[in-house]
mmCIF file of N, CA, C and O in Angstrom:
data_model
loop_
_atom_site.group_PDB
_atom_site.id
_atom_site.type_symbol
_atom_site.label_atom_id
_atom_site.label_comp_id
_atom_site.label_asym_id
_atom_site.label_seq_id
_atom_site.Cartn_x
_atom_site.Cartn_y
_atom_site.Cartn_z
ATOM 1 N N MET A 1 20.904 131.918 -103.167
ATOM 2 C CA MET A 1 21.386 132.425 -101.914
ATOM 3 C C MET A 1 21.453 133.952 -101.970
ATOM 4 O O MET A 1 21.962 134.511 -102.932
ATOM 5 N N ALA A 2 20.967 134.598 -100.973
ATOM 6 C CA ALA A 2 20.943 136.064 -100.942
ATOM 7 C C ALA A 2 22.286 136.605 -100.460
ATOM 8 O O ALA A 2 22.949 135.992 -99.625
ATOM 9 N N ARG A 3 22.667 137.738 -101.027
ATOM 10 C CA ARG A 3 23.912 138.376 -100.610
ATOM 11 C C ARG A 3 23.703 139.125 -99.302
ATOM 12 O O ARG A 3 22.675 139.746 -99.093
ATOM 13 N N ARG A 4 24.713 139.063 -98.472
ATOM 14 C CA ARG A 4 24.657 139.824 -97.232
ATOM 15 C C ARG A 4 25.201 141.218 -97.481
ATOM 16 O O ARG A 4 26.176 141.395 -98.197
ATOM 17 N N THR A 5 24.573 142.172 -96.890
ATOM 18 C CA THR A 5 25.083 143.539 -97.001
ATOM 19 C C THR A 5 25.866 143.862 -95.738
ATOM 20 O O THR A 5 25.508 143.412 -94.653
ATOM 21 N N ARG A 6 26.913 144.624 -95.925
ATOM 22 C CA ARG A 6 27.727 144.990 -94.760
ATOM 23 C C ARG A 6 27.070 146.133 -94.017
ATOM 24 O O ARG A 6 26.516 147.041 -94.619
ATOM 25 N N SER A 7 27.187 146.069 -92.713
ATOM 26 C CA SER A 7 26.678 147.180 -91.912
ATOM 27 C C SER A 7 27.666 148.341 -92.018
ATOM 28 O O SER A 7 28.832 148.147 -92.333
ATOM 29 N N PRO A 8 27.205 149.558 -91.765
ATOM 30 C CA PRO A 8 28.104 150.719 -91.867
ATOM 31 C C PRO A 8 29.319 150.614 -90.949
ATOM 32 O O PRO A 8 30.362 151.167 -91.222
ATOM 33 N N LYS A 9 29.208 149.884 -89.858
ATOM 34 C CA LYS A 9 30.322 149.744 -88.924
ATOM 35 C C LYS A 9 31.485 148.965 -89.527
ATOM 36 O O LYS A 9 32.624 149.174 -89.159
ATOM 37 N N SER A 10 31.213 148.063 -90.447
ATOM 38 C CA SER A 10 32.280 147.243 -91.010
ATOM 39 C C SER A 10 32.852 147.843 -92.295
ATOM 40 O O SER A 10 33.558 147.183 -93.027
ATOM 41 N N LYS A 11 32.520 149.078 -92.557
ATOM 42 C CA LYS A 11 32.988 149.744 -93.764
ATOM 43 C C LYS A 11 34.513 149.904 -93.719
ATOM 44 O O LYS A 11 35.087 150.317 -92.724
ATOM 45 N N VAL A 12 35.179 149.580 -94.803
ATOM 46 C CA VAL A 12 36.626 149.684 -94.886
ATOM 47 C C VAL A 12 36.989 151.124 -95.223
ATOM 48 O O VAL A 12 36.454 151.704 -96.158
ATOM 49 N N VAL A 13 37.891 151.680 -94.439
ATOM 50 C CA VAL A 13 38.320 153.052 -94.658
ATOM 51 C C VAL A 13 39.679 153.011 -95.338
ATOM 52 O O VAL A 13 40.614 152.387 -94.842
ATOM 53 N N ARG A 14 39.792 153.655 -96.482
ATOM 54 C CA ARG A 14 41.050 153.702 -97.218
ATOM 55 C C ARG A 14 41.862 154.909 -96.767
ATOM 56 O O ARG A 14 41.316 155.996 -96.589
ATOM 57 N N THR A 15 43.141 154.702 -96.583
ATOM 58 C CA THR A 15 44.031 155.807 -96.239
ATOM 59 C C THR A 15 45.095 155.911 -97.309
ATOM 60 O O THR A 15 45.193 155.071 -98.200
ATOM 61 N N ARG A 16 45.924 156.907 -97.216
ATOM 62 C CA ARG A 16 46.964 157.113 -98.219
ATOM 63 C C ARG A 16 48.051 156.047 -98.161
ATOM 64 O O ARG A 16 48.624 155.688 -99.163
ATOM 65 N N LEU A 17 48.376 155.591 -96.965
ATOM 66 C CA LEU A 17 49.455 154.617 -96.824
ATOM 67 C C LEU A 17 48.930 153.201 -97.000
ATOM 68 O O LEU A 17 47.869 152.865 -96.473
ATOM 69 N N PRO A 18 49.673 152.355 -97.694
ATOM 70 C CA PRO A 18 49.280 150.948 -97.759
ATOM 71 C C PRO A 18 49.349 150.315 -96.369
ATOM 72 O O PRO A 18 50.025 150.819 -95.482
ATOM 73 N N ARG A 19 48.677 149.222 -96.211
ATOM 74 C CA ARG A 19 48.617 148.562 -94.904
ATOM 75 C C ARG A 19 50.006 148.228 -94.373
ATOM 76 O O ARG A 19 50.272 148.373 -93.186
ATOM 77 N N GLN A 20 50.909 147.781 -95.242
ATOM 78 C CA GLN A 20 52.255 147.444 -94.791
ATOM 79 C C GLN A 20 52.956 148.662 -94.208
ATOM 80 O O GLN A 20 53.648 148.556 -93.212
ATOM 81 N N SER A 21 52.781 149.818 -94.822
ATOM 82 C CA SER A 21 53.402 151.032 -94.312
ATOM 83 C C SER A 21 52.850 151.388 -92.947
ATOM 84 O O SER A 21 53.581 151.810 -92.065
ATOM 85 N N GLN A 22 51.554 151.226 -92.786
ATOM 86 C CA GLN A 22 50.937 151.524 -91.497
ATOM 87 C C GLN A 22 51.486 150.600 -90.421
ATOM 88 O O GLN A 22 51.791 151.038 -89.319
ATOM 89 N N ASN A 23 51.590 149.311 -90.738
ATOM 90 C CA ASN A 23 52.114 148.361 -89.761
ATOM 91 C C ASN A 23 53.565 148.662 -89.444
ATOM 92 O O ASN A 23 53.980 148.598 -88.289
ATOM 93 N N ALA A 24 54.360 148.985 -90.463
ATOM 94 C CA ALA A 24 55.771 149.294 -90.237
ATOM 95 C C ALA A 24 55.904 150.544 -89.378
ATOM 96 O O ALA A 24 56.711 150.579 -88.452
ATOM 97 N N GLN A 25 55.109 151.553 -89.665
ATOM 98 C CA GLN A 25 55.147 152.794 -88.882
ATOM 99 C C GLN A 25 54.770 152.521 -87.432
ATOM 100 O O GLN A 25 55.426 152.991 -86.509
ATOM 101 N N ARG A 26 53.714 151.753 -87.243
ATOM 102 C CA ARG A 26 53.257 151.436 -85.889
ATOM 103 C C ARG A 26 54.316 150.635 -85.134
ATOM 104 O O ARG A 26 54.600 150.920 -83.971
ATOM 105 N N ASN A 27 54.910 149.637 -85.797
ATOM 106 C CA ASN A 27 55.939 148.836 -85.145
ATOM 107 C C ASN A 27 57.181 149.666 -84.845
ATOM 108 O O ASN A 27 57.788 149.521 -83.783
ATOM 109 N N TYR A 28 57.558 150.549 -85.770
ATOM 110 C CA TYR A 28 58.698 151.433 -85.548
ATOM 111 C C TYR A 28 58.473 152.275 -84.283
ATOM 112 O O TYR A 28 59.324 152.324 -83.397
ATOM 113 N N GLU A 29 57.322 152.901 -84.207
ATOM 114 C CA GLU A 29 57.019 153.740 -83.055
ATOM 115 C C GLU A 29 56.983 152.928 -81.765
ATOM 116 O O GLU A 29 57.437 153.386 -80.721
ATOM 117 N N ARG A 30 56.445 151.715 -81.843
ATOM 118 C CA ARG A 30 56.370 150.862 -80.662
ATOM 119 C C ARG A 30 57.760 150.507 -80.159
ATOM 120 O O ARG A 30 58.042 150.612 -78.960
ATOM 121 N N TYR A 31 58.667 150.122 -81.065
ATOM 122 C CA TYR A 31 60.008 149.740 -80.641
ATOM 123 C C TYR A 31 60.824 150.936 -80.146
ATOM 124 O O TYR A 31 61.613 150.802 -79.219
ATOM 125 N N VAL A 32 60.612 152.104 -80.736
ATOM 126 C CA VAL A 32 61.303 153.300 -80.227
ATOM 127 C C VAL A 32 60.832 153.600 -78.805
ATOM 128 O O VAL A 32 61.642 153.927 -77.932
ATOM 129 N N GLU A 33 59.537 153.469 -78.577
ATOM 130 C CA GLU A 33 59.005 153.718 -77.231
ATOM 131 C C GLU A 33 59.524 152.685 -76.235
ATOM 132 O O GLU A 33 59.875 153.024 -75.106
ATOM 133 N N LEU A 34 59.591 151.429 -76.643
ATOM 134 C CA LEU A 34 60.151 150.401 -75.759
ATOM 135 C C LEU A 34 61.623 150.693 -75.450
ATOM 136 O O LEU A 34 62.066 150.534 -74.306
ATOM 137 N N ALA A 35 62.367 151.127 -76.456
ATOM 138 C CA ALA A 35 63.777 151.471 -76.248
ATOM 139 C C ALA A 35 63.899 152.628 -75.273
ATOM 140 O O ALA A 35 64.753 152.612 -74.377
ATOM 141 N N ARG A 36 63.055 153.624 -75.418
ATOM 142 C CA ARG A 36 63.084 154.782 -74.524
ATOM 143 C C ARG A 36 62.809 154.350 -73.084
ATOM 144 O O ARG A 36 63.493 154.772 -72.146
ATOM 145 N N ALA A 37 61.819 153.488 -72.912
ATOM 146 C CA ALA A 37 61.466 153.017 -71.569
ATOM 147 C C ALA A 37 62.619 152.235 -70.939
ATOM 148 O O ALA A 37 62.934 152.418 -69.759
ATOM 149 N N GLU A 38 63.259 151.376 -71.724
ATOM 150 C CA GLU A 38 64.384 150.597 -71.196
ATOM 151 C C GLU A 38 65.572 151.501 -70.852
ATOM 152 O O GLU A 38 66.242 151.290 -69.853
ATOM 153 N N ALA A 39 65.813 152.509 -71.682
ATOM 154 C CA ALA A 39 66.910 153.436 -71.407
ATOM 155 C C ALA A 39 66.644 154.203 -70.113
ATOM 156 O O ALA A 39 67.566 154.417 -69.308
ATOM 157 N N LEU A 40 65.403 154.606 -69.892
ATOM 158 C CA LEU A 40 65.059 155.310 -68.662
ATOM 159 C C LEU A 40 65.227 154.418 -67.438
ATOM 160 O O LEU A 40 65.542 154.904 -66.354
ATOM 161 N N LYS A 41 65.008 153.112 -67.609
ATOM 162 C CA LYS A 41 65.210 152.166 -66.506
ATOM 163 C C LYS A 41 66.684 151.860 -66.298
ATOM 164 O O LYS A 41 67.051 151.255 -65.314
ATOM 165 N N GLY A 42 67.518 152.249 -67.271
ATOM 166 C CA GLY A 42 68.948 152.017 -67.149
ATOM 167 C C GLY A 42 69.440 150.774 -67.865
ATOM 168 O O GLY A 42 70.624 150.450 -67.791
ATOM 169 N N ASP A 43 68.571 150.061 -68.549
ATOM 170 C CA ASP A 43 68.973 148.854 -69.270
ATOM 171 C C ASP A 43 69.312 149.235 -70.716
ATOM 172 O O ASP A 43 68.479 149.166 -71.613
ATOM 173 N N LEU A 44 70.561 149.639 -70.918
ATOM 174 C CA LEU A 44 70.976 150.112 -72.234
ATOM 175 C C LEU A 44 71.098 148.992 -73.256
ATOM 176 O O LEU A 44 70.942 149.224 -74.452
ATOM 177 N N ILE A 45 71.355 147.780 -72.807
ATOM 178 C CA ILE A 45 71.442 146.639 -73.733
ATOM 179 C C ILE A 45 70.068 146.362 -74.339
ATOM 180 O O ILE A 45 69.932 146.195 -75.548
ATOM 181 N N ALA A 46 69.045 146.317 -73.490
ATOM 182 C CA ALA A 46 67.686 146.090 -73.994
ATOM 183 C C ALA A 46 67.248 147.260 -74.879
ATOM 184 O O ALA A 46 66.595 147.057 -75.905
ATOM 185 N N ALA A 47 67.632 148.479 -74.492
ATOM 186 C CA ALA A 47 67.280 149.647 -75.304
ATOM 187 C C ALA A 47 67.900 149.536 -76.689
ATOM 188 O O ALA A 47 67.234 149.799 -77.694
ATOM 189 N N GLU A 48 69.154 149.135 -76.762
ATOM 190 C CA GLU A 48 69.828 148.981 -78.050
ATOM 191 C C GLU A 48 69.143 147.901 -78.887
ATOM 192 O O GLU A 48 68.967 148.050 -80.090
ATOM 193 N N ASN A 49 68.742 146.822 -78.251
ATOM 194 C CA ASN A 49 68.042 145.745 -78.950
ATOM 195 C C ASN A 49 66.750 146.271 -79.580
ATOM 196 O O ASN A 49 66.463 146.014 -80.756
ATOM 197 N N TYR A 50 65.977 147.020 -78.821
ATOM 198 C CA TYR A 50 64.739 147.572 -79.351
ATOM 199 C C TYR A 50 65.013 148.576 -80.468
ATOM 200 O O TYR A 50 64.263 148.645 -81.447
ATOM 201 N N LEU A 51 66.084 149.356 -80.342
ATOM 202 C CA LEU A 51 66.422 150.303 -81.403
ATOM 203 C C LEU A 51 66.796 149.581 -82.694
ATOM 204 O O LEU A 51 66.507 150.061 -83.789
ATOM 205 N N GLN A 52 67.434 148.428 -82.577
ATOM 206 C CA GLN A 52 67.763 147.655 -83.773
ATOM 207 C C GLN A 52 66.486 147.143 -84.448
ATOM 208 O O GLN A 52 66.393 147.121 -85.673
ATOM 209 N N HIS A 53 65.513 146.744 -83.641
ATOM 210 C CA HIS A 53 64.231 146.335 -84.212
ATOM 211 C C HIS A 53 63.560 147.521 -84.898
ATOM 212 O O HIS A 53 63.011 147.392 -85.999
ATOM 213 N N ALA A 54 63.598 148.684 -84.262
ATOM 214 C CA ALA A 54 62.998 149.885 -84.844
ATOM 215 C C ALA A 54 63.675 150.231 -86.165
ATOM 216 O O ALA A 54 63.010 150.609 -87.135
ATOM 217 N N GLU A 55 64.992 150.074 -86.216
ATOM 218 C CA GLU A 55 65.732 150.376 -87.445
ATOM 219 C C GLU A 55 65.269 149.490 -88.595
ATOM 220 O O GLU A 55 65.179 149.936 -89.734
ATOM 221 N N HIS A 56 64.965 148.245 -88.304
ATOM 222 C CA HIS A 56 64.464 147.336 -89.344
ATOM 223 C C HIS A 56 63.193 147.907 -89.974
ATOM 224 O O HIS A 56 63.052 147.934 -91.202
ATOM 225 N N TYR A 57 62.263 148.359 -89.132
ATOM 226 C CA TYR A 57 61.012 148.889 -89.660
ATOM 227 C C TYR A 57 61.228 150.227 -90.360
ATOM 228 O O TYR A 57 60.546 150.532 -91.338
ATOM 229 N N LEU A 58 62.184 151.022 -89.893
ATOM 230 C CA LEU A 58 62.513 152.274 -90.570
ATOM 231 C C LEU A 58 63.026 151.994 -91.980
ATOM 232 O O LEU A 58 62.634 152.637 -92.946
ATOM 233 N N ARG A 59 63.886 150.984 -92.119
ATOM 234 C CA ARG A 59 64.379 150.599 -93.441
ATOM 235 C C ARG A 59 63.252 150.070 -94.323
ATOM 236 O O ARG A 59 63.211 150.346 -95.517
ATOM 237 N N SER A 60 62.345 149.329 -93.725
ATOM 238 C CA SER A 60 61.200 148.813 -94.487
ATOM 239 C C SER A 60 60.368 149.949 -95.050
ATOM 240 O O SER A 60 59.978 149.927 -96.221
ATOM 241 N N MET A 61 60.120 150.961 -94.227
ATOM 242 C CA MET A 61 59.335 152.109 -94.693
ATOM 243 C C MET A 61 60.089 152.871 -95.782
ATOM 244 O O MET A 61 59.504 153.293 -96.768
ATOM 245 N N HIS A 62 61.402 153.017 -95.623
ATOM 246 C CA HIS A 62 62.211 153.724 -96.607
ATOM 247 C C HIS A 62 62.198 152.987 -97.943
ATOM 248 O O HIS A 62 62.007 153.584 -98.994
ATOM 249 N N ASP A 63 62.403 151.683 -97.882
ATOM 250 C CA ASP A 63 62.422 150.886 -99.110
ATOM 251 C C ASP A 63 61.069 150.935 -99.817
ATOM 252 O O ASP A 63 60.995 151.040 -101.038
ATOM 253 N N GLU A 64 59.995 150.857 -99.062
ATOM 254 C CA GLU A 64 58.668 150.891 -99.671
ATOM 255 C C GLU A 64 58.387 152.265 -100.282
ATOM 256 O O GLU A 64 57.788 152.368 -101.349
ATOM 257 N N ALA A 65 58.864 153.313 -99.630
ATOM 258 C CA ALA A 65 58.655 154.664 -100.149
ATOM 259 C C ALA A 65 59.407 154.899 -101.454
ATOM 260 O O ALA A 65 59.041 155.734 -102.254
ATOM 261 N N HIS A 66 60.459 154.126 -101.676
ATOM 262 C CA HIS A 66 61.256 154.269 -102.886
ATOM 263 C C HIS A 66 60.988 153.129 -103.871
ATOM 264 O O HIS A 66 61.885 152.677 -104.570
ATOM 265 N N GLY A 67 59.787 152.668 -103.899
ATOM 266 C CA GLY A 67 59.364 151.676 -104.879
ATOM 267 C C GLY A 67 59.943 150.295 -104.677
ATOM 268 O O GLY A 67 60.056 149.535 -105.623
ATOM 269 N N GLY A 68 60.308 149.969 -103.447
ATOM 270 C CA GLY A 68 60.838 148.644 -103.172
ATOM 271 C C GLY A 68 62.286 148.463 -103.551
ATOM 272 O O GLY A 68 62.852 147.399 -103.379
ATOM 273 N N ARG A 69 62.893 149.531 -104.082
ATOM 274 C CA ARG A 69 64.314 149.429 -104.433
ATOM 275 C C ARG A 69 65.135 149.528 -103.165
ATOM 276 O O ARG A 69 64.916 150.398 -102.330
ATOM 277 N N LEU A 70 66.071 148.657 -103.037
ATOM 278 C CA LEU A 70 66.964 148.729 -101.891
ATOM 279 C C LEU A 70 67.983 149.828 -102.129
ATOM 280 O O LEU A 70 68.550 149.936 -103.203
ATOM 281 N N SER A 71 68.175 150.662 -101.131
ATOM 282 C CA SER A 71 69.165 151.716 -101.294
ATOM 283 C C SER A 71 70.546 151.156 -101.023
ATOM 284 O O SER A 71 70.709 150.266 -100.209
ATOM 285 N N PRO A 72 71.538 151.659 -101.725
ATOM 286 C CA PRO A 72 72.889 151.145 -101.508
ATOM 287 C C PRO A 72 73.349 151.439 -100.093
ATOM 288 O O PRO A 72 73.153 152.545 -99.586
ATOM 289 N N GLN A 73 73.910 150.452 -99.471
ATOM 290 C CA GLN A 73 74.425 150.612 -98.114
ATOM 291 C C GLN A 73 75.892 150.989 -98.180
ATOM 292 O O GLN A 73 76.640 150.450 -98.985
ATOM 293 N N PRO A 74 76.317 151.915 -97.321
ATOM 294 C CA PRO A 74 77.735 152.261 -97.325
ATOM 295 C C PRO A 74 78.565 151.069 -96.859
ATOM 296 O O PRO A 74 78.148 150.309 -95.997
ATOM 297 N N ALA A 75 79.722 150.924 -97.453
ATOM 298 C CA ALA A 75 80.612 149.829 -97.053
ATOM 299 C C ALA A 75 81.150 150.116 -95.665
ATOM 300 O O ALA A 75 81.502 151.240 -95.333
ATOM 301 N N VAL A 76 81.211 149.102 -94.848
ATOM 302 C CA VAL A 76 81.764 149.242 -93.509
ATOM 303 C C VAL A 76 83.215 148.792 -93.573
ATOM 304 O O VAL A 76 83.501 147.641 -93.889
ATOM 305 N N LEU A 77 84.091 149.708 -93.305
ATOM 306 C CA LEU A 77 85.512 149.393 -93.340
ATOM 307 C C LEU A 77 85.985 149.032 -91.946
ATOM 308 O O LEU A 77 85.610 149.682 -90.972
ATOM 309 N N PRO A 78 86.816 148.005 -91.824
ATOM 310 C CA PRO A 78 87.305 147.633 -90.489
ATOM 311 C C PRO A 78 88.217 148.722 -89.937
ATOM 312 O O PRO A 78 88.953 149.374 -90.675
ATOM 313 N N LYS A 79 88.136 148.915 -88.622
ATOM 314 C CA LYS A 79 88.999 149.899 -87.976
ATOM 315 C C LYS A 79 90.401 149.324 -87.880
ATOM 316 O O LYS A 79 90.577 148.133 -87.624
ATOM 317 N N PRO A 80 91.407 150.162 -88.081
ATOM 318 C CA PRO A 80 92.773 149.649 -87.946
ATOM 319 C C PRO A 80 93.058 149.254 -86.508
ATOM 320 O O PRO A 80 92.554 149.864 -85.572
ATOM 321 N N LEU A 81 93.836 148.220 -86.349
ATOM 322 C CA LEU A 81 94.208 147.770 -85.014
ATOM 323 C C LEU A 81 95.165 148.761 -84.394
ATOM 324 O O LEU A 81 96.015 149.357 -85.076
ATOM 325 N N LEU A 82 95.055 148.942 -83.087
ATOM 326 C CA LEU A 82 95.967 149.849 -82.405
ATOM 327 C C LEU A 82 97.382 149.306 -82.455
ATOM 328 O O LEU A 82 97.613 148.109 -82.286
ATOM 329 N N GLY A 83 98.313 150.177 -82.699
ATOM 330 C CA GLY A 83 99.711 149.760 -82.718
ATOM 331 C C GLY A 83 100.136 149.094 -83.998
ATOM 332 O O GLY A 83 101.258 148.646 -84.117
ATOM 333 N N HIS A 84 99.233 148.973 -84.952
ATOM 334 C CA HIS A 84 99.574 148.325 -86.216
ATOM 335 C C HIS A 84 99.871 149.412 -87.236
ATOM 336 O O HIS A 84 99.051 150.263 -87.519
ATOM 337 N N SER A 85 101.044 149.387 -87.796
ATOM 338 C CA SER A 85 101.386 150.403 -88.773
ATOM 339 C C SER A 85 101.510 149.759 -90.144
ATOM 340 O O SER A 85 102.471 149.106 -90.465
ATOM 341 N N GLY A 86 100.511 149.952 -90.925
ATOM 342 C CA GLY A 86 100.695 149.556 -92.254
ATOM 343 C C GLY A 86 99.913 148.531 -92.843
ATOM 344 O O GLY A 86 99.768 148.094 -93.825
#
């Protein structure tokens, strides 16, 4: 069986970022843009939802940039209740 040769159009182009980073970057930008559009329409709930999705991809890019190590997250302390002393 003869080998098929690829045409120049199907040539794979290598970039500096791995494919996962490219996808994460693209998804991050897409969700930020969706959030911006929803905020301009006045739907702040939908905008916040899209920003949370964007944050996920931002964390993915950060973790990948640091060798897959998860960065320590700051502890979230509960806010004291109003009128509660002590």
